Amino acid sequence: MNFETDITGLETVEAPVPHIADLETTRVPVAPADGAATAVPQAKASSPRFEGLEAYRGLTALIIICYHCYQHAEQVGVQLYAGTMLQMVLTNSDDVVSLFFVLSGFLNFLPFARAGLKQQGAYPLGGFVIRRAIRIIPVYYIAFLVTWATRYYGSPQQWLDLLEHLTFTQIFDSRHIFWTIGPTWSLAVEFWFYSLLTLLAPLSYHLCRRCKTHRGRIAMLYAIPAFLLVVGIGYKVCCLIFLHIPINNYAVYFSLFGRLDNFSMGMGLAVLMATNNNYIKVRRYVPWLLRGIALLLIILSWINRELSIDPISEYIFYHSMWSLAMLLVLAAAVLASSNFKKNKKGFSQRIWVHLSLISYSIFLWHEPLLIGLDRYLVFTSEALFPVSVITLIALAIGVATLSYWLLEYPISFLGHLFTKEGKLRARYPE
């Protein structure tokens, strides 16, 4: 099967036809096993991909399930494994979602960065928008409408919730942001990031065109994520320190601006890879070193959160360290993909590819399953918690697999109707 890497940061898609394959990722050259120098071929514009991201997408989806199970127990006042390292890990794994945003910034901005550098024509926005719409919206709508309908009890607030979720505006309403399917707040943030990209992409191409040198274009491209990083961190500092907006104001902190620093870090990585033709030669220990530093940052973020008495510094440093850690994790995966061969037919690799393939459906369906099976799964007992989590993971994987093959994959064939520029294909030549 031909697996193509999707750009939402939430899933990997098996593209049924070449023209709807995601062009935002890059098939990178692989260094020889003996470590000898090799010429770097020109990156292909069609059917490219970065391998090595499958494991992180699949693993992140499973970590999110574990966190939501633990959160489910906390909501009824039960603190499982109190005072243990396991409690610290479960409590502080909430911001693993940062990986999705960093990954999305990287893969989405990569084609625009390449286009800005080469100045051989702007990357088609129409195709980008069409592919994102086909990939994200139909399955999201189906999952949400099914869940909403099964929980409808006649409240007018539910109709408002329906309207907000169908328009991806629930993140502007602190009351409804987590209604029906809580994790979809991150999809709404993604949606508005795509909207921002439709403005930034032509701007970045135009600014690069005004630069007379290649170095000038590189500097201009780096300036864009750097500016967004400053805006994102500055936004949170302003809201916390100067405006004194409480952290539980979700419409403020779970918004695009609240996560802009996540996206900007991924965009910076995209510029780095684009300026190096998607290949940076490194020694084998470098990816592991980056992963080690990322783990250290995560541990430091946990310690900071546990010991901090200032919610302002706790919030800013905690999320910033997580974002940087996720950036290093992705950088390690990208560098490893471009330098070292993998056994694509290995059993463990196929498992991660499958989990990555269905991770979008896992993300959408696991919470409705968790709530729907609440009377059968026990998350408030330390003895039964692991069993319940494993059971939910198994069920979520099963449902997500069905969702992919019955919904996601068939819907992806809608891409046949459009060219890569986003225009309708002429089916009957004149």
Coordinates of C-alpha atoms in Angstrom, one line a residue, residues 251-399:
A251 CA -11.7 31.1 24.9
V252 CA -8.5 33.2 25.6
Y253 CA -5.9 30.5 26.1
F254 CA -7.3 27.7 24.0
S255 CA -7.4 29.9 20.9
L256 CA -5.2 30.3 17.8
F257 CA -3.2 33.1 19.5
G258 CA -2.8 31.0 22.6
R259 CA -1.2 28.2 20.5
L260 CA 0.5 30.4 18.0
D261 CA 4.0 29.8 19.5
N262 CA 3.4 26.0 18.9
F263 CA 2.7 26.5 15.2
S264 CA 5.6 29.0 14.8
M265 CA 8.1 26.5 16.1
G266 CA 7.0 24.0 13.5
M267 CA 7.2 26.7 10.8
G268 CA 10.8 27.5 11.8
L269 CA 11.7 23.8 11.4
A270 CA 10.0 23.9 7.9
V271 CA 12.2 26.8 6.9
L272 CA 15.3 25.0 8.2
M273 CA 14.5 21.9 6.1
A274 CA 13.5 23.9 3.0
T275 CA 16.7 25.9 3.0
N276 CA 18.7 22.7 3.2
N277 CA 16.8 20.9 0.4
N278 CA 15.1 18.8 3.1
Y279 CA 18.4 17.1 4.0
I280 CA 20.8 17.9 6.8
K281 CA 23.6 15.3 7.3
V282 CA 24.0 14.3 11.0
R283 CA 25.6 11.6 12.9
R284 CA 23.5 8.7 14.2
Y285 CA 23.6 10.0 17.8
V286 CA 22.2 13.4 17.0
P287 CA 18.5 12.4 16.8
W288 CA 18.9 10.5 20.1
L289 CA 20.5 13.5 21.7
L290 CA 17.6 15.7 20.6
R291 CA 15.1 13.2 22.1
G292 CA 17.1 13.2 25.3
I293 CA 17.0 17.0 25.6
A294 CA 13.2 16.9 24.8
L295 CA 12.7 14.4 27.6
L296 CA 14.7 16.6 30.0
L297 CA 12.5 19.6 29.1
I298 CA 9.4 17.6 29.7
I299 CA 10.6 16.5 33.1
L300 CA 11.6 20.1 34.0
S301 CA 8.2 21.3 32.9
W302 CA 6.6 18.7 35.3
I303 CA 8.8 19.8 38.2
N304 CA 8.1 23.5 37.4
R305 CA 4.4 22.8 37.5
E306 CA 4.5 20.8 40.7
L307 CA 6.7 23.3 42.6
S308 CA 5.5 26.6 41.2
I309 CA 3.4 28.7 43.4
D310 CA 2.9 31.4 40.7
P311 CA 0.2 30.3 38.2
I312 CA 1.5 32.8 35.7
S313 CA 5.1 31.5 35.5
E314 CA 3.8 28.0 35.8
Y315 CA 1.5 28.4 32.7
I316 CA 4.0 30.2 30.5
F317 CA 7.0 28.1 31.3
Y318 CA 5.1 24.8 31.3
H319 CA 3.6 25.2 27.8
S320 CA 6.7 26.8 26.4
M321 CA 8.9 23.9 27.5
W322 CA 6.5 21.4 26.1
S323 CA 6.4 23.2 22.8
L324 CA 10.2 23.3 22.6
A325 CA 10.3 19.6 23.6
M326 CA 7.9 18.6 20.8
L327 CA 9.9 20.7 18.3
L328 CA 13.0 18.7 19.3
V329 CA 11.1 15.4 19.0
L330 CA 10.0 16.2 15.5
A331 CA 13.4 17.5 14.5
A332 CA 14.9 14.2 15.6
A333 CA 12.3 12.3 13.6
V334 CA 12.9 14.4 10.5
L335 CA 16.7 14.1 10.7
A336 CA 16.6 10.4 11.3
S337 CA 14.3 9.9 8.3
S338 CA 16.6 11.8 6.0
N339 CA 19.8 10.1 7.2
F340 CA 19.1 6.5 8.2
K341 CA 17.3 3.6 6.6
K342 CA 14.3 1.9 8.3
N343 CA 12.8 -1.5 8.0
K344 CA 9.5 -0.5 6.5
K345 CA 8.3 -4.1 6.5
G346 CA 9.1 -4.7 10.2
F347 CA 6.1 -5.6 12.4
S348 CA 6.6 -2.8 14.8
Q349 CA 6.9 -0.2 12.0
R350 CA 3.7 -1.5 10.4
I351 CA 1.9 -1.1 13.8
W352 CA 3.0 2.5 14.1
V353 CA 2.0 3.3 10.5
H354 CA -1.4 1.8 11.1
L355 CA -1.9 3.8 14.3
S356 CA -0.8 6.9 12.5
L357 CA -3.2 6.1 9.7
I358 CA -6.2 6.0 12.0
S359 CA -5.0 8.5 14.6
Y360 CA -7.4 11.2 13.3
S361 CA -10.4 8.9 13.9
I362 CA -9.0 7.8 17.3
F363 CA -8.8 11.5 18.2
L364 CA -12.5 12.0 17.2
W365 CA -14.1 8.9 18.5
H366 CA -12.3 8.0 21.8
E367 CA -14.1 10.5 24.0
P368 CA -17.6 9.6 22.9
L369 CA -16.6 6.0 23.6
L370 CA -15.2 6.9 27.0
I371 CA -18.5 8.7 28.0
G372 CA -20.8 6.1 26.4
L373 CA -19.1 3.2 28.2
D374 CA -18.7 5.0 31.5
R375 CA -21.1 2.5 33.3
Y376 CA -19.0 -0.4 32.1
L377 CA -15.4 0.9 32.4
V378 CA -14.1 1.9 35.9
F379 CA -11.6 4.8 35.9
T380 CA -11.9 5.6 39.6
S381 CA -10.2 2.5 40.9
E382 CA -6.4 2.2 41.0
A383 CA -6.7 -1.5 40.4
L384 CA -9.2 -1.3 37.5
F385 CA -7.9 1.9 35.9
P386 CA -5.2 0.1 33.7
V387 CA -7.6 -2.5 32.6
S388 CA -10.2 0.1 31.7
V389 CA -7.7 2.2 29.8
I390 CA -6.4 -0.8 27.8
T391 CA -10.0 -1.8 27.0
L392 CA -10.8 1.7 25.8
I393 CA -7.7 1.9 23.7
A394 CA -8.6 -1.4 22.0
L395 CA -12.1 -0.3 21.3
A396 CA -11.0 3.1 20.1
I397 CA -8.5 1.4 17.7
G398 CA -11.2 -0.9 16.4
V399 CA -13.7 1.9 15.9

